[in-house]
Backbone as numpy.savetxt, mean C-alpha at the origin, in Angstrom:
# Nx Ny Nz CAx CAy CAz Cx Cy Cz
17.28 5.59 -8.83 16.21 6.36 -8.23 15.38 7.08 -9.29
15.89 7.74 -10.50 15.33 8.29 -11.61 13.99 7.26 -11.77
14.36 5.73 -12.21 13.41 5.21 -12.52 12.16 4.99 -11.51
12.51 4.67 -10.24 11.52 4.81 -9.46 10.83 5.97 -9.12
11.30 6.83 -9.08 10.73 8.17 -9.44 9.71 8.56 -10.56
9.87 8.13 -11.77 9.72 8.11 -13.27 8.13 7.63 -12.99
8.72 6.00 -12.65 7.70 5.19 -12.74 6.11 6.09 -11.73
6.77 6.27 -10.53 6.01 6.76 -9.52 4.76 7.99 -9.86
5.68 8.48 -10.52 4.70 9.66 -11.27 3.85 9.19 -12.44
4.37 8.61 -13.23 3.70 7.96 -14.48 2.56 7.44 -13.85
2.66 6.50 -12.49 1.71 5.58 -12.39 0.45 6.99 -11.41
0.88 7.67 -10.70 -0.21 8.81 -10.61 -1.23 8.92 -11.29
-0.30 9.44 -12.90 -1.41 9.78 -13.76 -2.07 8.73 -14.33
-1.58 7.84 -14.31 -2.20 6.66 -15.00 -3.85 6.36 -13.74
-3.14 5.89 -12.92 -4.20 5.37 -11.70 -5.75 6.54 -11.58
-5.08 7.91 -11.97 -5.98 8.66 -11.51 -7.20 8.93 -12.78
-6.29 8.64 -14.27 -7.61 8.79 -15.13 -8.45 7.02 -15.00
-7.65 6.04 -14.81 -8.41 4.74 -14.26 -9.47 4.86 -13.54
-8.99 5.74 -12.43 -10.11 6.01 -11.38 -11.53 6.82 -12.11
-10.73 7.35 -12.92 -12.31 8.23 -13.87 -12.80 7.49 -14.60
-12.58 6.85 -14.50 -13.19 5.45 -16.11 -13.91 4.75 -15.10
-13.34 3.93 -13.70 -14.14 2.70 -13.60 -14.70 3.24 -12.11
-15.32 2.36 -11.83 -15.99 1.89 -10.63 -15.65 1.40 -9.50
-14.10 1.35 -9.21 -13.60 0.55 -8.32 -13.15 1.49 -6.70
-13.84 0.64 -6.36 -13.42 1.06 -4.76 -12.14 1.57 -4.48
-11.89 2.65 -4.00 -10.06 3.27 -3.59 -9.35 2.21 -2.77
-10.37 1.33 -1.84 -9.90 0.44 -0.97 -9.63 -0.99 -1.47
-10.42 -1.56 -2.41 -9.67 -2.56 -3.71 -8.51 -2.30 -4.07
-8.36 -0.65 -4.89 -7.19 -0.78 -5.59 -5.98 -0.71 -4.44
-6.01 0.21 -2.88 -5.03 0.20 -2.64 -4.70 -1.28 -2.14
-5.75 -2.33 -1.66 -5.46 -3.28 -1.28 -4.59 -4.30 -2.01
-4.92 -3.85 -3.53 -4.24 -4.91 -4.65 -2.80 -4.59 -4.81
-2.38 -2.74 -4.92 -1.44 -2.07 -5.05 -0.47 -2.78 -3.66
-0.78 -2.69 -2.88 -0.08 -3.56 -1.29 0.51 -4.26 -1.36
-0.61 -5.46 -2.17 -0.33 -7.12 -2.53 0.87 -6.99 -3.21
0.33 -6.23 -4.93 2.03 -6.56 -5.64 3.01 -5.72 -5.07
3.33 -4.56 -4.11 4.06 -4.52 -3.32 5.17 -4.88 -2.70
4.27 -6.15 -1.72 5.09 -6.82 -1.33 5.51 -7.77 -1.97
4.84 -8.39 -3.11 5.63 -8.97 -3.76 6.85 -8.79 -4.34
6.97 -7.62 -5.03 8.09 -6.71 -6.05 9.03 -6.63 -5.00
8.73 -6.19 -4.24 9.42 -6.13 -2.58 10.40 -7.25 -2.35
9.58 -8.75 -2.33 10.34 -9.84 -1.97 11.14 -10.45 -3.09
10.71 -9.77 -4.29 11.19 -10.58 -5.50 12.59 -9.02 -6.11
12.70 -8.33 -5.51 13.44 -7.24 -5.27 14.74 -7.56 -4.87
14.69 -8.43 -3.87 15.94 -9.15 -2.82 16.60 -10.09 -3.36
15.83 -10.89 -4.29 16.40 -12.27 -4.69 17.50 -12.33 -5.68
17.89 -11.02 -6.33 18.79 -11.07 -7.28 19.47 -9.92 -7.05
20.90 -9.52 -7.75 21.38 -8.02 -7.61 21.82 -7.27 -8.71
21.39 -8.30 -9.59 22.01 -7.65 -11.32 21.52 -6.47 -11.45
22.06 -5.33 -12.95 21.92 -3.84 -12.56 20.32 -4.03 -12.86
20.12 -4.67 -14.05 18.91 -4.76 -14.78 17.27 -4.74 -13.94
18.00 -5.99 -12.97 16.68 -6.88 -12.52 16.67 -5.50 -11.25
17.31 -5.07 -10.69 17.43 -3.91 -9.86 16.26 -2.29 -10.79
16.89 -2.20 -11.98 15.85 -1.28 -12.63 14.70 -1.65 -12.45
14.55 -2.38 -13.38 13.07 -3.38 -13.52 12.21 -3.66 -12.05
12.85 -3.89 -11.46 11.97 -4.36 -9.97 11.78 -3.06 -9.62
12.82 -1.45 -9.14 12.78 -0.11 -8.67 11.58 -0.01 -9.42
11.68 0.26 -10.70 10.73 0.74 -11.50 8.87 0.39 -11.21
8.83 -0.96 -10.85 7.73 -1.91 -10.31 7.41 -1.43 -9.09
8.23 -1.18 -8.05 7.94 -0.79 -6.77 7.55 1.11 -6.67
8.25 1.96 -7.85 7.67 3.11 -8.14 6.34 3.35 -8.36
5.74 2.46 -9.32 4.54 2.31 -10.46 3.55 2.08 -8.95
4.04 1.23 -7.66 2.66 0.73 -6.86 2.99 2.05 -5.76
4.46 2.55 -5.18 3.95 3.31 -4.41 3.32 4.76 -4.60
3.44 5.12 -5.67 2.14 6.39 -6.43 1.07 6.27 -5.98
0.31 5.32 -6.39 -1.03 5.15 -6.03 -0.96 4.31 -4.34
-0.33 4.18 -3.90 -0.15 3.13 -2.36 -0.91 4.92 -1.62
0.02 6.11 -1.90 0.00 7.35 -0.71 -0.82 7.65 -1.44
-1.58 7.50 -3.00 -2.56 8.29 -3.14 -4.20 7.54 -2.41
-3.74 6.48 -2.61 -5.47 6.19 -2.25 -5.17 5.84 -0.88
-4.62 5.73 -0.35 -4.75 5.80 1.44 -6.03 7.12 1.91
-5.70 8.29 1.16 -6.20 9.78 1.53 -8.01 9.51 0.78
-8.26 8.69 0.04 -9.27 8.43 -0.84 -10.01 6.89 0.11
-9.31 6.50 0.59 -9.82 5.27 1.25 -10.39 5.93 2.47
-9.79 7.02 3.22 -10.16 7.83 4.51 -10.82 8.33 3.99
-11.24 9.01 2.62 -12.64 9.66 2.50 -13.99 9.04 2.05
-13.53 7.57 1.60 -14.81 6.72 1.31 -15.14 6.34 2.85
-14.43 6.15 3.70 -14.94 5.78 4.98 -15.90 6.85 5.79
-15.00 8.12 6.00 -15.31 9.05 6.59 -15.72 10.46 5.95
-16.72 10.40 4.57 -16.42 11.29 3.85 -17.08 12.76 4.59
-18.51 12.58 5.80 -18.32 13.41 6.26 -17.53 14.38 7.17
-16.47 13.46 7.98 -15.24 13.46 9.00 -14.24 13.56 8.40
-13.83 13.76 7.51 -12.48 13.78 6.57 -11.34 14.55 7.04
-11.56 16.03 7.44 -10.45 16.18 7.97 -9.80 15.95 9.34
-10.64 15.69 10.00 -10.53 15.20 11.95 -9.72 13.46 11.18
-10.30 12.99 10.75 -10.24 11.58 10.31 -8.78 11.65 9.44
-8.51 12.30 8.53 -7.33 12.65 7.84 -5.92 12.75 9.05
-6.63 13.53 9.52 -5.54 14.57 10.54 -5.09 13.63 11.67
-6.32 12.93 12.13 -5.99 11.48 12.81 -4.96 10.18 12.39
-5.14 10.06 10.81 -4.35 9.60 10.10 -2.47 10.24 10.51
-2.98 10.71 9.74 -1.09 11.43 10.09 -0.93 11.44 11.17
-1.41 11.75 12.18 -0.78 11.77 13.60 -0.23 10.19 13.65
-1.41 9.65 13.82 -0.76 7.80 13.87 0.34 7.78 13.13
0.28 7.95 11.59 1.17 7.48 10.87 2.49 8.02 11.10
2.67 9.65 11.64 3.61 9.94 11.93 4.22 9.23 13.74
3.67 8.94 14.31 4.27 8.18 15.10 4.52 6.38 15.24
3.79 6.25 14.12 4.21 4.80 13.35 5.52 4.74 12.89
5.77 6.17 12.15 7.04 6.04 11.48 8.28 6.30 12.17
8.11 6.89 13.51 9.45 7.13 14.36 9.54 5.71 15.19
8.56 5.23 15.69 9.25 4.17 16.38 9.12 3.03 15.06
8.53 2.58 14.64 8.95 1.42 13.32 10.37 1.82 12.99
10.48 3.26 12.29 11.91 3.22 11.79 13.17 2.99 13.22
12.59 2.87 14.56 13.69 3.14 15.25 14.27 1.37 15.37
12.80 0.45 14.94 12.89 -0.66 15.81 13.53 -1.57 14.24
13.62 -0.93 13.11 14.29 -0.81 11.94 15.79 -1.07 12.26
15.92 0.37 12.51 17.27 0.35 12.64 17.96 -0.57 13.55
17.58 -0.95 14.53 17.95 -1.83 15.48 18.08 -3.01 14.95
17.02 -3.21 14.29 17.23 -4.85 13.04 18.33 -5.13 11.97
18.64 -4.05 11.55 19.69 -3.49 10.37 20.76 -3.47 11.09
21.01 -3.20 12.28 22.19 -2.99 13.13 22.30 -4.21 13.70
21.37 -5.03 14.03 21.92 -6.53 14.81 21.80 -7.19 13.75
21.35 -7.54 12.83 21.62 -8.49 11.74 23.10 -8.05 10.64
23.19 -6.66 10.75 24.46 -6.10 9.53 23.68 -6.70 7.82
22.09 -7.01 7.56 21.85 -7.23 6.35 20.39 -5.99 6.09
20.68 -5.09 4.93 19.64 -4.48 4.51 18.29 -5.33 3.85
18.38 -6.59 3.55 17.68 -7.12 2.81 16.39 -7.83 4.48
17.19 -8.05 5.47 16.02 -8.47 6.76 15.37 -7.03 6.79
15.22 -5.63 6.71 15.13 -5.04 6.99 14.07 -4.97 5.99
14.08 -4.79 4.74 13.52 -5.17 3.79 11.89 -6.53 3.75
12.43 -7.46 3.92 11.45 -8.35 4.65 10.81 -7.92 5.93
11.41 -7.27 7.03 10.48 -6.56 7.62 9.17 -5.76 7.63
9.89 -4.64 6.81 8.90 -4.04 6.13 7.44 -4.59 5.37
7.96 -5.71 4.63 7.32 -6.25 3.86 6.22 -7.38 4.68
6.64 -7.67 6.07 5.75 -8.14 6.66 4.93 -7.27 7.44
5.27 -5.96 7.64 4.51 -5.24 8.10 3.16 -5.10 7.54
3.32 -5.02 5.66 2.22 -4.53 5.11 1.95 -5.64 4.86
2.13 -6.99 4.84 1.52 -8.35 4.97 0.30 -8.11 6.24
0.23 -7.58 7.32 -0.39 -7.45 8.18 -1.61 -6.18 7.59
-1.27 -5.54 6.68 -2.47 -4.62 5.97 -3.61 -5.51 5.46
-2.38 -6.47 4.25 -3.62 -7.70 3.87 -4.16 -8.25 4.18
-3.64 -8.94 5.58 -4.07 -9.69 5.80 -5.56 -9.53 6.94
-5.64 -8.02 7.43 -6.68 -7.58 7.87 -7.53 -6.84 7.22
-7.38 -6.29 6.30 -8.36 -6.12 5.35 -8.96 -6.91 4.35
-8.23 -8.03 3.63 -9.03 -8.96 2.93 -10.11 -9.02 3.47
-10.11 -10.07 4.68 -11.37 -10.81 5.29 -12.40 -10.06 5.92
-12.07 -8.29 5.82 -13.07 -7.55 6.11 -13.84 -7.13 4.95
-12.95 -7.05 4.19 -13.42 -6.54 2.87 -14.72 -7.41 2.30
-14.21 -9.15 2.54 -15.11 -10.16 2.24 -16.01 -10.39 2.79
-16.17 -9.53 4.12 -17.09 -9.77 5.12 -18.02 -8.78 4.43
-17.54 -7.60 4.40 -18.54 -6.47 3.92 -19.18 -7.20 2.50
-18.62 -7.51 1.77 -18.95 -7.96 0.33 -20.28 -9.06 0.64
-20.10 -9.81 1.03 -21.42 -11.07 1.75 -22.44 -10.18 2.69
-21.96 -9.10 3.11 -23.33 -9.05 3.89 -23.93 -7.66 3.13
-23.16 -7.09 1.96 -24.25 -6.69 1.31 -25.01 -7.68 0.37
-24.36 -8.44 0.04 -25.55 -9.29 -0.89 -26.25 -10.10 -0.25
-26.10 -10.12 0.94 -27.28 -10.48 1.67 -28.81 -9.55 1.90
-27.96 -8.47 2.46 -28.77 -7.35 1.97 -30.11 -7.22 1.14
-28.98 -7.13 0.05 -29.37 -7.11 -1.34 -30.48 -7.79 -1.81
-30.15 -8.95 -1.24 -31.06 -10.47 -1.92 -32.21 -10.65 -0.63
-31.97 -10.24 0.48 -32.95 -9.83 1.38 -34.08 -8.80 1.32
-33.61 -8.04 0.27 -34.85 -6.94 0.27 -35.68 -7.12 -1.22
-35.41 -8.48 -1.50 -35.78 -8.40 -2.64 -37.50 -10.00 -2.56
């Protein structure tokens, strides 16, 4: 846990002077942060040595830092005049996301007897992040350069 911890914070500060340097949308990076996620996630399961266990914790620390930081930064590029109604909306959902998900969790963990389905669960959950935000994201991306090339 040290290392995922470690990592978690490290990657804070890291992500947040990034964010002062470039140009990138909060909703790019958390979308990318997701992606390797679930990857580290699935590639997390496949082995149990102490090592590959550090190494992967450590990987899954480094993305969820920035995963809870730019969620709060993605709600304010959307809603930057509505931010706290919009914020506050946030948590409510999310806090009742997290009592029944974790309940329907446990129920999975308890009829299978394996932590690792439980694990893939999860991991398809936020498969369902990507997979609805990509193609919006790409949608928005084309119809500003349509825009773009329209007013020109």
């Amino acid at each position: 846990m040290t290392v995922n911890f470690t990592a978690d914070l490290a990657s804070r500060l890291c992500f947040t002077l990034l964010m002062g340097v470039t140009n990138v949308s909060s909703r790019v990076l958390f979308l990318g942060c997701t992606f390797i996620f679930m990857v580290v996630r699935f590639v997390f399961t496949s082995r149990s040595d102490y090592w590959w266990i550090m190494v992967t914790s450590g990987c899954l620390g480094a993305m969820r830092g920035p995963l809870y930081t730019f969620i709060a930064l993605v709600i304010d590029e959307e809603y930057p005049q509505q931010f706290p109604k919009a914020f506050s909306f946030y948590m409510v959902i999310s806090g009742i996301t997290a009592f029944s998900v974790g309940q329907i969790l446990y129920f999975i963990g308890y009829m299978s007897q394996n932590d690792e389905m439980v694990l893939h669960v999860l991991t398809i959950l936020l498969l369902v992040v990507v997979v609805t935000w990509a193609p919006e994201m790409l949608y928005r991306k084309i119809k500003s350069i349509k825009l773009l090339s329209g007013n020109k």
